Coordinates of N, CA and C in Angstrom, one line a residue:
M833 N 19.8 41.0 84.4 CA 19.9 41.2 86.1 C 20.4 40.0 86.6
M834 N 21.1 39.6 87.5 CA 21.5 38.4 88.3 C 20.9 38.6 89.7
I835 N 19.7 37.5 89.8 CA 18.8 37.2 90.8 C 19.8 37.1 92.0
Q836 N 19.6 38.0 93.0 CA 20.3 37.6 94.5 C 19.2 37.1 95.7
G837 N 19.7 36.7 96.3 CA 19.0 36.5 97.6 C 19.6 37.0 99.1
R838 N 18.7 37.1 100.2 CA 19.5 37.3 101.6 C 19.5 36.1 102.2
I839 N 20.4 35.7 102.7 CA 20.7 34.5 103.5 C 21.1 34.8 104.6
H840 N 20.4 34.0 105.9 CA 20.6 34.3 107.3 C 21.8 33.8 107.7
S841 N 21.5 32.5 107.5 CA 22.7 31.6 108.1 C 22.7 30.0 107.1
I842 N 23.7 29.3 107.7 CA 23.3 27.8 106.5 C 23.8 26.6 107.5
E843 N 23.2 25.9 107.3 CA 23.3 24.5 108.4 C 23.5 23.5 107.3
T844 N 24.9 23.1 107.5 CA 25.6 22.0 106.3 C 25.2 20.4 106.7
M845 N 24.9 20.1 108.1 CA 24.6 18.5 108.1 C 23.5 18.8 108.8
G846 N 22.3 19.2 108.4 CA 21.1 19.2 109.0 C 20.4 17.9 108.6
T847 N 19.4 17.4 109.8 CA 18.9 16.2 109.7 C 17.3 16.6 110.4
L848 N 16.8 17.8 110.8 CA 15.8 18.1 111.5 C 14.7 18.5 110.3
D849 N 15.3 18.9 109.1 CA 14.7 19.7 108.4 C 14.1 19.2 106.8
G850 N 13.4 18.2 106.9 CA 13.6 16.8 105.8 C 14.2 15.9 105.9
P851 N 14.0 14.9 105.0 CA 14.4 13.7 105.2 C 16.0 13.7 104.7
G852 N 16.9 12.7 105.4 CA 18.4 12.2 105.1 C 19.1 13.7 105.8
I853 N 20.3 13.5 105.2 CA 21.2 14.7 105.5 C 21.2 15.7 104.6
R854 N 20.6 17.2 105.0 CA 20.5 18.2 104.4 C 21.5 19.4 104.6
T855 N 21.7 20.3 103.4 CA 22.3 21.4 103.7 C 21.0 22.5 103.7
V856 N 20.8 23.1 104.7 CA 19.8 23.8 105.1 C 20.1 25.6 104.6
F857 N 19.5 26.1 104.0 CA 19.5 27.7 103.8 C 18.3 28.6 104.8
F858 N 18.6 29.0 105.6 CA 17.5 29.9 106.3 C 17.8 31.3 105.7
L859 N 16.8 31.6 104.8 CA 16.7 32.7 104.4 C 16.4 34.0 105.5
Q860 N 16.9 35.1 105.0 CA 16.5 36.5 105.8 C 15.1 36.7 105.4
G861 N 14.4 37.6 106.6 CA 13.3 38.0 106.1 C 12.0 37.3 107.1
C862 N 11.5 37.8 107.6 CA 10.2 37.2 108.1 C 8.7 38.3 108.2
N863 N 7.8 38.1 108.1 CA 6.6 38.7 108.7 C 6.0 37.8 109.4
M864 N 6.1 36.9 109.8 CA 5.3 36.1 110.7 C 5.5 36.7 112.1
Q865 N 6.9 37.1 112.5 CA 7.2 37.6 114.0 C 6.6 36.6 115.2
C866 N 6.8 35.4 115.2 CA 5.9 34.8 116.3 C 6.7 35.0 117.7
V867 N 5.9 34.7 118.6 CA 6.0 34.9 120.1 C 7.2 34.1 120.2
Y868 N 7.0 33.1 120.0 CA 8.6 32.2 120.4 C 9.3 32.1 119.4
C869 N 9.6 32.6 118.5 CA 10.9 32.7 117.5 C 12.0 32.5 118.2
H870 N 12.9 31.5 117.6 CA 14.2 31.3 118.1 C 15.4 31.4 117.2
N871 N 15.0 32.6 115.9 CA 15.8 33.4 115.1 C 15.2 34.9 115.3
R872 N 15.3 35.7 116.4 CA 14.7 36.8 116.2 C 15.4 38.0 115.1
D873 N 16.9 37.6 115.0 CA 17.4 38.2 114.0 C 17.3 38.0 112.8
S874 N 16.4 37.2 112.4 CA 15.9 37.0 111.2 C 14.8 37.9 110.1
W875 N 14.5 38.3 111.2 CA 13.2 39.0 110.9 C 13.4 40.5 109.7
S876 N 14.5 41.1 110.1 CA 14.7 42.1 109.3 C 15.0 41.7 107.7
L877 N 14.3 42.2 106.8 CA 14.4 42.2 105.4 C 15.8 42.3 104.6
N878 N 16.4 43.4 105.3 CA 17.6 44.1 105.1 C 19.0 43.4 105.1
G879 N 19.0 42.3 106.4 CA 19.9 41.4 106.8 C 20.8 40.6 106.1
G880 N 21.2 39.8 106.8 CA 21.7 38.6 106.4 C 22.6 38.9 105.2
E881 N 23.2 37.9 104.5 CA 24.1 37.9 103.3 C 23.8 37.8 101.8
L882 N 24.2 38.4 100.9 CA 23.3 38.6 99.8 C 24.4 37.4 98.8
Y883 N 23.2 36.2 98.3 CA 23.9 35.4 97.7 C 23.5 35.2 96.4
T884 N 24.3 34.7 95.5 CA 23.6 34.5 93.8 C 23.1 33.0 93.9
V885 N 22.2 32.8 93.3 CA 22.0 31.4 92.5 C 23.1 30.3 92.5
G886 N 24.1 31.0 91.7 CA 25.3 30.5 91.2 C 26.1 29.8 92.8
K887 N 26.0 30.9 93.6 CA 26.7 30.8 95.0 C 25.7 29.8 96.1
V888 N 24.4 29.5 95.8 CA 23.6 28.6 96.5 C 24.1 27.3 95.8
V889 N 24.1 27.1 94.6 CA 24.1 25.8 93.8 C 25.5 25.0 94.6
S890 N 26.7 26.1 94.4 CA 27.9 25.7 94.3 C 28.1 25.2 95.9
T891 N 27.6 25.9 97.0 CA 27.7 25.9 98.3 C 26.8 24.2 98.3
A892 N 25.6 24.2 97.8 CA 24.9 22.6 98.0 C 25.8 21.3 97.5
L893 N 26.3 21.9 96.1 CA 26.9 21.1 96.0 C 28.3 20.5 96.4
S894 N 29.1 21.0 97.1 CA 30.0 20.8 98.0 C 30.0 19.7 99.0
Y895 N 28.4 19.6 99.5 CA 28.0 18.8 100.4 C 27.4 17.4 99.8
R896 N 27.2 17.4 98.4 CA 26.5 16.3 97.8 C 26.7 15.2 98.2
E897 N 28.0 14.9 98.5 CA 28.6 13.1 99.0 C 27.6 13.1 100.4
Y898 N 27.1 13.9 100.9 CA 26.6 13.5 102.6 C 25.2 13.2 102.4
Y899 N 24.6 13.6 100.9 CA 23.2 13.6 101.0 C 22.9 12.1 100.6
G900 N 23.2 11.2 99.9 CA 22.8 9.9 99.8 C 21.2 10.1 99.1
E901 N 20.4 9.0 99.0 CA 19.5 8.8 98.3 C 18.4 9.7 98.9
D902 N 18.4 10.2 100.3 CA 17.3 10.8 100.7 C 17.4 12.4 101.1
G903 N 19.0 12.5 101.2 CA 18.9 14.0 101.8 C 19.0 15.2 100.6
G904 N 19.3 16.1 100.6 CA 19.3 17.4 99.7 C 19.4 18.5 100.5
V905 N 18.4 19.7 99.9 CA 18.8 21.0 100.3 C 17.4 21.3 100.8
T906 N 17.1 22.2 102.0 CA 16.1 22.6 102.5 C 16.2 24.2 102.5
F907 N 15.0 24.8 101.7 CA 15.3 26.4 102.3 C 14.0 27.0 103.2
S908 N 14.9 27.1 104.5 CA 14.3 27.6 105.8 C 14.0 29.1 105.6
G909 N 14.0 29.6 106.8 CA 14.1 31.0 107.3 C 13.6 31.1 108.9
G910 N 13.5 32.3 108.9 CA 12.6 33.5 108.2 C 12.0 32.6 107.4
E911 N 11.0 33.7 106.9 CA 10.0 33.0 106.0 C 10.8 32.9 104.6
P912 N 10.8 32.0 103.9 CA 11.6 31.7 102.7 C 10.7 32.6 101.4
L913 N 9.5 32.3 101.7 CA 8.4 32.6 100.7 C 8.7 34.2 100.3
L914 N 9.0 34.8 100.9 CA 9.1 36.6 101.1 C 10.2 36.6 99.7
Q915 N 10.9 35.8 99.4 CA 12.3 36.0 98.3 C 11.6 34.7 97.4
G916 N 10.4 35.2 97.0 CA 9.8 33.7 95.8 C 10.8 33.7 94.6
D917 N 11.1 34.8 94.0 CA 11.8 34.7 92.7 C 13.0 33.7 93.1
F918 N 13.9 34.2 94.0 CA 15.0 33.8 94.1 C 14.9 32.3 94.4
L919 N 13.9 31.9 95.5 CA 13.9 30.8 95.8 C 13.7 29.9 94.8
F920 N 12.5 30.4 93.8 CA 12.2 29.4 92.7 C 13.6 29.0 91.8
E921 N 14.2 30.2 91.5 CA 15.3 30.1 90.7 C 16.6 29.2 91.5
A922 N 16.5 29.2 92.4 CA 17.4 28.4 93.2 C 17.0 26.8 93.1
A923 N 16.0 26.6 93.4 CA 15.0 25.2 93.3 C 15.7 24.9 92.2
A924 N 14.8 25.4 91.1 CA 14.8 25.2 89.7 C 16.7 24.7 89.4
S925 N 17.7 25.4 89.5 CA 19.0 25.2 89.5 C 19.2 24.0 90.0
L926 N 19.1 23.7 91.4 CA 19.2 22.7 91.9 C 18.9 21.5 91.4
K927 N 17.5 21.3 91.1 CA 17.1 20.3 90.5 C 17.7 20.2 89.0
K928 N 18.3 20.6 88.2 CA 19.1 20.5 87.0 C 20.2 19.3 87.3
Y929 N 20.7 19.6 89.0 CA 21.8 18.6 89.0 C 21.4 17.5 89.9
G930 N 20.2 17.4 90.0 CA 19.5 16.1 90.5 C 19.5 16.1 91.9
I931 N 19.7 17.3 92.7 CA 19.8 17.6 94.3 C 18.2 17.7 94.5
S932 N 18.0 17.0 95.9 CA 16.5 17.2 96.0 C 16.0 18.3 96.6
T933 N 15.4 18.9 96.5 CA 15.0 20.2 97.0 C 13.6 20.2 98.3
A934 N 13.6 20.8 99.1 CA 12.4 20.8 100.2 C 12.4 22.7 100.6
V935 N 11.0 23.2 100.8 CA 10.9 24.1 101.5 C 9.9 24.3 102.7
D936 N 10.6 24.8 103.6 CA 10.1 24.8 105.2 C 9.6 26.3 105.3
T937 N 8.1 26.4 105.4 CA 7.4 27.7 105.2 C 6.2 27.8 106.3
S938 N 5.9 29.1 106.8 CA 4.7 28.9 107.8 C 3.7 29.9 106.8
G939 N 4.0 29.5 105.5 CA 2.9 30.1 104.3 C 2.2 31.4 104.7
S940 N 3.3 32.1 104.6 CA 2.8 33.6 105.0 C 2.3 34.4 103.6
V941 N 2.7 33.9 102.4 CA 2.4 34.1 101.2 C 1.6 33.0 100.3
F942 N 0.7 33.4 99.6 CA -0.1 32.5 98.5 C -0.2 33.3 97.6
N943 N 0.6 32.9 96.5 CA 0.0 33.5 95.1 C 0.8 32.3 93.7
R944 N 0.3 33.0 92.6 CA 0.9 32.1 91.5 C 2.3 31.7 91.6
K945 N 2.7 32.1 91.9 CA 4.5 31.9 92.0 C 5.0 30.7 93.1
V946 N 4.2 30.9 94.1 CA 4.5 30.1 95.6 C 3.4 28.8 94.9
A947 N 2.8 28.7 94.3 CA 2.1 27.6 93.9 C 3.2 26.8 92.8
E948 N 3.5 27.7 91.8 CA 4.9 26.9 90.9 C 6.1 26.5 91.6
L949 N 6.2 27.1 92.9 CA 7.3 26.5 93.3 C 7.0 25.2 94.4
F950 N 5.7 25.4 95.2 CA 5.5 23.7 95.6 C 5.3 22.7 94.5
R951 N 5.0 23.0 93.3 CA 5.0 21.8 92.3 C 6.4 21.3 91.8
L952 N 7.5 22.6 91.7 CA 8.9 22.3 91.5 C 9.6 21.7 92.7
V953 N 9.5 21.7 94.0 CA 10.5 21.3 94.9 C 9.8 19.9 95.2
D954 N 10.3 19.2 95.9 CA 10.4 17.7 96.1 C 9.5 17.5 97.6
L955 N 9.4 18.6 98.4 CA 8.6 18.5 99.7 C 8.3 19.5 100.3
V956 N 7.2 20.0 100.3 CA 6.9 21.2 101.0 C 6.5 20.7 102.7
I957 N 7.4 21.7 103.9 CA 7.2 21.4 104.8 C 6.3 22.4 105.5
L958 N 4.9 22.3 105.9 CA 4.0 23.8 106.1 C 3.9 23.9 107.9
D959 N 4.2 25.0 108.4 CA 4.2 25.2 109.5 C 3.0 25.7 109.9
I960 N 2.0 24.8 110.4 CA 0.5 25.5 110.9 C 0.7 26.1 112.3
K961 N 0.6 27.3 112.8 CA 0.7 28.2 114.1 C -0.4 27.7 114.9
H962 N -1.5 27.3 114.5 CA -2.8 27.1 114.9 C -3.9 26.4 114.3
S963 N -4.4 25.3 114.8 CA -5.4 25.0 113.8 C -6.9 25.9 113.6
D964 N -6.7 26.9 114.6 CA -7.9 27.7 114.4 C -7.3 29.2 113.9
M965 N -8.0 29.7 112.6 CA -7.2 30.6 111.9 C -7.4 32.0 112.8
N966 N -8.4 31.9 113.5 CA -8.8 33.1 114.6 C -8.0 33.0 115.8
Q967 N -7.0 32.2 116.1 CA -6.2 32.1 117.3 C -4.8 32.7 116.6
Y968 N -4.2 32.7 115.5 CA -3.0 33.2 114.6 C -2.4 34.5 115.6
G969 N -3.4 35.4 115.7 CA -3.1 36.8 115.9 C -2.4 36.7 117.5
R970 N -2.7 35.6 118.3 CA -2.1 35.4 119.6 C -0.6 35.2 119.4
I971 N -0.1 34.0 118.2 CA 1.2 33.7 118.3 C 2.0 34.3 117.4
C972 N 1.3 35.0 116.3 CA 2.1 36.0 115.3 C 1.4 37.1 115.0
S973 N 2.4 37.9 113.8 CA 1.7 39.3 113.4 C 1.0 39.3 112.4
F974 N 0.6 38.1 111.8 CA 0.1 37.9 110.5 C -1.3 36.8 110.4
S975 N -2.1 36.9 109.7 CA -3.2 36.2 109.7 C -2.9 34.8 109.3
G976 N -3.9 33.8 109.8 CA -3.7 32.7 109.0 C -4.4 31.9 107.5
D977 N -4.8 33.2 107.1 CA -5.7 33.2 105.9 C -4.7 32.3 104.8
S978 N -3.5 33.1 104.5 CA -2.7 32.5 103.2 C -2.0 31.2 104.0
A979 N -1.9 30.9 105.0 CA -1.4 29.6 105.3 C -2.1 28.6 105.4
F980 N -3.8 28.7 105.3 CA -4.9 27.9 105.1 C -5.1 28.0 103.8
C981 N -4.7 28.6 102.7 CA -4.7 28.7 101.1 C -3.2 27.6 100.9
C982 N -2.3 27.9 101.7 CA -1.2 27.1 101.0 C -1.9 25.5 101.3
L983 N -2.1 25.0 102.7 CA -2.4 23.8 102.9 C -4.0 23.3 102.1
E984 N -4.8 24.5 101.6 CA -5.9 23.6 100.7 C -5.3 23.4 99.3
Y985 N -4.1 23.8 99.0 CA -3.6 23.5 97.8 C -2.8 22.7 97.6
L986 N -2.2 22.7 98.9 CA -1.4 21.1 98.8 C -2.2 19.8 98.8
Q987 N -3.4 20.1 99.6 CA -4.4 18.9 100.1 C -5.1 18.6 98.6
N988 N -5.2 19.5 97.6 CA -5.9 19.4 96.4 C -5.1 19.1 95.3
S989 N -3.7 19.1 95.5 CA -2.8 18.9 94.5 C -1.9 17.7 94.4
N990 N -1.2 16.8 93.7 CA -0.5 15.7 94.1 C 0.9 16.4 94.3
I991 N 1.0 16.9 95.9 CA 2.3 17.3 96.3 C 2.4 16.4 97.5
R992 N 4.1 16.2 97.8 CA 4.5 15.8 98.8 C 4.6 16.7 99.7
Y993 N 4.2 16.9 100.8 CA 4.4 17.3 101.8 C 3.9 16.9 103.4
R994 N 4.6 18.0 104.5 CA 4.5 17.9 105.7 C 3.8 19.1 106.6
V995 N 3.4 18.7 107.8 CA 2.9 19.5 108.6 C 3.5 19.6 109.7
R996 N 3.9 21.0 110.7 CA 4.5 21.1 111.6 C 3.7 21.8 112.8
Q997 N 3.9 21.8 113.6 CA 3.1 22.9 114.8 C 4.3 22.5 116.1
V998 N 4.2 24.0 116.5 CA 4.8 24.1 117.7 C 3.7 24.1 118.8
I999 N 4.3 22.9 120.2 CA 3.2 23.0 121.0 C 3.7 23.7 122.3
V1000 N 2.8 25.2 122.6 CA 3.2 25.9 123.4 C 2.3 26.1 124.8
E1001 N 2.7 25.8 125.8 CA 1.3 25.8 126.8 C 0.8 27.4 126.7
G1002 N -0.5 26.9 127.2 CA -1.8 28.1 126.9 C -1.7 28.6 125.3
Y1003 N -1.0 27.8 124.6 CA -1.6 28.5 123.1 C -2.0 27.1 122.2
T1004 N -1.3 26.2 122.3 CA -1.7 25.2 121.2 C -1.6 23.8 122.0
D1005 N -1.4 23.8 123.3 CA -1.2 22.6 123.9 C -2.5 21.8 124.7
T1006 N -3.6 22.0 123.9 CA -4.7 21.2 124.3 C -5.3 20.1 123.4
V1007 N -5.5 19.2 123.7 CA -6.6 18.1 123.1 C -7.5 18.5 122.2
E1008 N -8.1 19.7 122.8 CA -8.9 20.3 121.5 C -8.5 20.8 120.1
Q1009 N -7.3 21.5 120.6 CA -6.6 22.1 119.4 C -6.2 21.2 118.3
V1010 N -5.2 19.9 119.0 CA -4.5 19.2 118.4 C -5.7 18.3 117.4
D1011 N -6.7 18.0 118.3 CA -8.3 17.5 117.5 C -8.6 17.8 116.3
H1012 N -8.8 19.1 116.7 CA -9.1 20.0 115.2 C -7.9 20.1 114.1
L1013 N -6.9 19.8 114.8 CA -5.8 20.0 113.5 C -5.8 18.7 112.9
A1014 N -6.1 17.6 113.5 CA -6.1 16.4 112.9 C -7.4 16.2 111.6
E1015 N -8.6 16.9 112.2 CA -9.4 17.2 111.3 C -9.3 18.2 110.5
I1016 N -8.9 19.2 109.9 CA -8.5 20.2 109.2 C -7.6 19.5 108.1
L1017 N -6.7 18.0 108.5 CA -5.5 17.4 107.9 C -6.1 16.7 106.8
E1018 N -7.1 15.8 107.4 CA -7.8 14.8 106.5 C -8.1 15.5 105.4
S1019 N -7.8 14.6 104.2 CA -8.2 14.7 102.5 C -7.8 14.1 101.9
D1020 N -7.7 14.0 100.8 CA -7.3 12.6 99.9 C -5.9 12.7 99.4
N1021 N -5.3 14.1 99.9 CA -3.7 13.8 99.7 C -3.3 14.8 101.2
P1022 N -3.6 13.5 102.4 CA -2.8 14.2 103.7 C -1.4 14.2 103.8
P1023 N -1.2 14.9 104.7 CA 0.1 15.1 104.7 C 1.2 13.7 105.2
E1024 N 2.5 13.6 104.8 CA 3.2 12.1 105.1 C 3.4 12.0 106.3
R1025 N 3.5 13.4 107.0 CA 3.9 13.4 108.5 C 3.4 14.7 108.9
V1026 N 3.0 14.0 110.3 CA 2.7 15.5 111.1 C 3.2 15.9 112.4
E1027 N 4.1 16.4 112.5 CA 5.2 17.1 113.6 C 4.8 17.7 114.6
L1028 N 4.6 17.5 115.6 CA 4.2 18.2 116.9 C 5.6 18.4 117.6
L1029 N 6.1 19.8 117.6 CA 7.3 20.0 118.2 C 7.1 20.8 119.5
P1030 N 7.8 20.3 120.6 CA 7.4 20.9 121.9 C 8.6 22.2 121.8
Y1031 N 7.7 23.2 122.6 CA 8.5 24.5 122.6 C 9.3 24.6 123.1
H1032 N 10.8 25.4 122.9 CA 11.7 25.7 123.6 C 12.3 27.4 123.5
D1033 N 12.9 27.7 124.6 CA 13.0 28.7 124.6 C 14.8 29.1 124.3
M1034 N 15.5 28.6 123.6 CA 17.1 28.6 123.1 C 17.3 29.7 122.5
G1035 N 16.3 30.3 122.1 CA 16.3 31.5 121.1 C 16.3 33.0 121.8
K1036 N 16.3 32.6 123.4 CA 15.5 34.0 124.0 C 16.9 34.9 124.2
N1037 N 18.1 34.5 124.0 CA 19.1 35.4 124.1 C 19.1 36.2 122.8
K1038 N 18.6 35.9 121.8 CA 18.6 36.5 120.8 C 17.9 37.7 120.6
W1039 N 16.6 37.2 121.4 CA 15.8 38.8 121.7 C 16.4 39.6 122.3
A1040 N 17.2 39.3 123.4 CA 17.6 40.3 123.8 C 18.7 41.1 123.2
N1041 N 19.7 40.5 122.2 CA 20.7 40.9 121.6 C 19.9 41.9 120.8
C1042 N 18.8 41.7 120.4 CA 17.9 42.5 119.4 C 17.3 43.9 119.9
G1043 N 17.6 43.9 121.6 CA 17.0 44.7 122.3 C 15.8 44.7 122.6
K1044 N 14.9 43.5 122.7 CA 13.5 43.1 122.7 C 13.2 42.5 124.0
E1045 N 12.2 42.5 124.5 CA 11.6 41.9 125.3 C 11.1 40.3 125.0
Y1046 N 11.6 39.3 125.9 CA 11.2 38.1 125.4 C 9.9 37.9 125.8
P1047 N 8.8 37.6 124.7 CA 7.0 37.7 124.9 C 6.7 36.6 125.9
L1048 N 7.6 35.4 125.8 CA 7.0 34.0 126.7 C 7.8 33.7 127.6
D1049 N 8.3 34.7 127.9 CA 9.6 34.6 129.4 C 8.6 34.0 130.5
G1050 N 9.0 33.2 131.3 CA 8.6 32.1 132.1 C 7.5 31.2 131.7
V1051 N 7.4 30.8 130.4 CA 6.7 29.7 130.0 C 7.5 28.5 129.5
L1052 N 7.3 27.5 130.5 CA 7.8 26.4 130.5 C 7.7 25.5 129.0
P1053 N 8.9 24.4 128.8 CA 8.3 23.4 127.3 C 7.6 22.8 128.1
P1054 N 6.8 22.0 127.3 CA 5.8 20.9 127.6 C 6.5 19.8 128.0
T1055 N 5.8 18.8 129.0 CA 6.4 17.7 129.2 C 6.3 16.5 128.2
E1056 N 7.2 15.4 128.1 CA 7.3 14.6 127.7 C 6.0 14.0 127.3
E1057 N 5.0 13.7 128.1 CA 4.1 13.0 128.4 C 2.9 13.8 127.6
R1058 N 3.1 15.3 128.1 CA 2.1 15.9 127.6 C 1.9 15.8 125.8
V1059 N 3.0 16.0 125.2 CA 3.6 15.9 124.0 C 3.5 14.6 123.4
G1060 N 3.2 13.4 124.4 CA 3.0 12.1 123.5 C 1.7 12.0 123.5
L1061 N 0.9 12.7 124.9 CA -0.7 12.2 124.7 C -1.3 13.2 123.5
L1062 N -0.9 14.6 122.9 CA -1.2 15.2 121.9 C -0.8 14.4 120.5
R1063 N 0.5 13.9 120.2 CA 0.7 13.2 119.2 C -0.2 12.1 119.3
G1064 N -0.3 11.1 119.9 CA -1.3 10.1 120.0 C -2.7 10.2 119.5
R1065 N -3.2 12.0 119.8 CA -4.4 12.2 119.1 C -4.2 12.5 117.5
L1066 N -3.4 12.3 116.9 CA -3.4 12.4 115.2 C -3.7 11.2 114.6
K1067 N -3.9 10.3 115.4 CA -4.4 8.8 114.8 C -3.5 8.2 113.8
G1068 N -4.3 8.3 112.7 CA -3.4 8.0 111.7 C -2.8 8.8 110.8
L1069 N -2.6 10.1 111.3 CA -1.5 11.3 110.8 C -0.3 10.9 111.3
R1070 N 0.8 10.5 110.6 CA 2.3 10.2 111.6 C 3.2 11.0 110.3

C-alpha cells in the first residue's frame, strides 16, 4: 500500500526553517494547540492535501537548484511527528537524492520511530515551549514530557539540532525562565543554535476564520530590548 501524508501548505523559498534556502512542507495535524498558534487551521488531522512520498520528492527536486550547499527540505507543521511513518519514508527518499533534510517539531511524540527519524535527518529543530515542564499546560494542551524526552535523546546522541522558543509576555519572557532554559540545554551535545523568537499575532485572523476566539487577544509582542536582554542570558548557547 502506497504511504500517503497530509500536507497543510508548502513554502518554496523558505529561509527561516533551517540553513540556506529550503522547501518547507507544513504537515497537517497538531496535538499541541498552542495559545499563540499562527496556523490554527492546521490542527485537524483530516485536513490538508494528500501527498505520496513520490510527490514530496518531485516537488523538492523541482527547487533543487536553489538549495546550494546549505539548503534543502524542512518538514514542519502542525506537528510533523504525528505522521511519523510518512515523514520517515519521505526523508529517506530525499536522502537518496542527496537532499539535506530537517524536521521542525515541538516533540509531542517520542518513540522508537522518532528516534530513528532523528538519526536519519540532517537537522532537528526542537521547539521548547517552556523550560519548566509544569508550565506547558498554560501554553498548550499537551504536557512537556515527550518534548523533554526528545531533548534528552538529542543531548545524548551525536545528532545535530537546534532549539527554539517563542517569547510571550506573561508566559516565557522572564529572565528566570530563559536562565533555566540555558541550564537545561547544557550537555556534552548542546544545540548548535538557540533561537528566541518574539511572539506575534499575525495568525489571529485564522482563529476567527475557524470560528474560534483568539486566546492572546491584547497581548503585545515583546520589545526588541526585552528580546535582546533575554538572548544575552544564553551566554555561550548561540
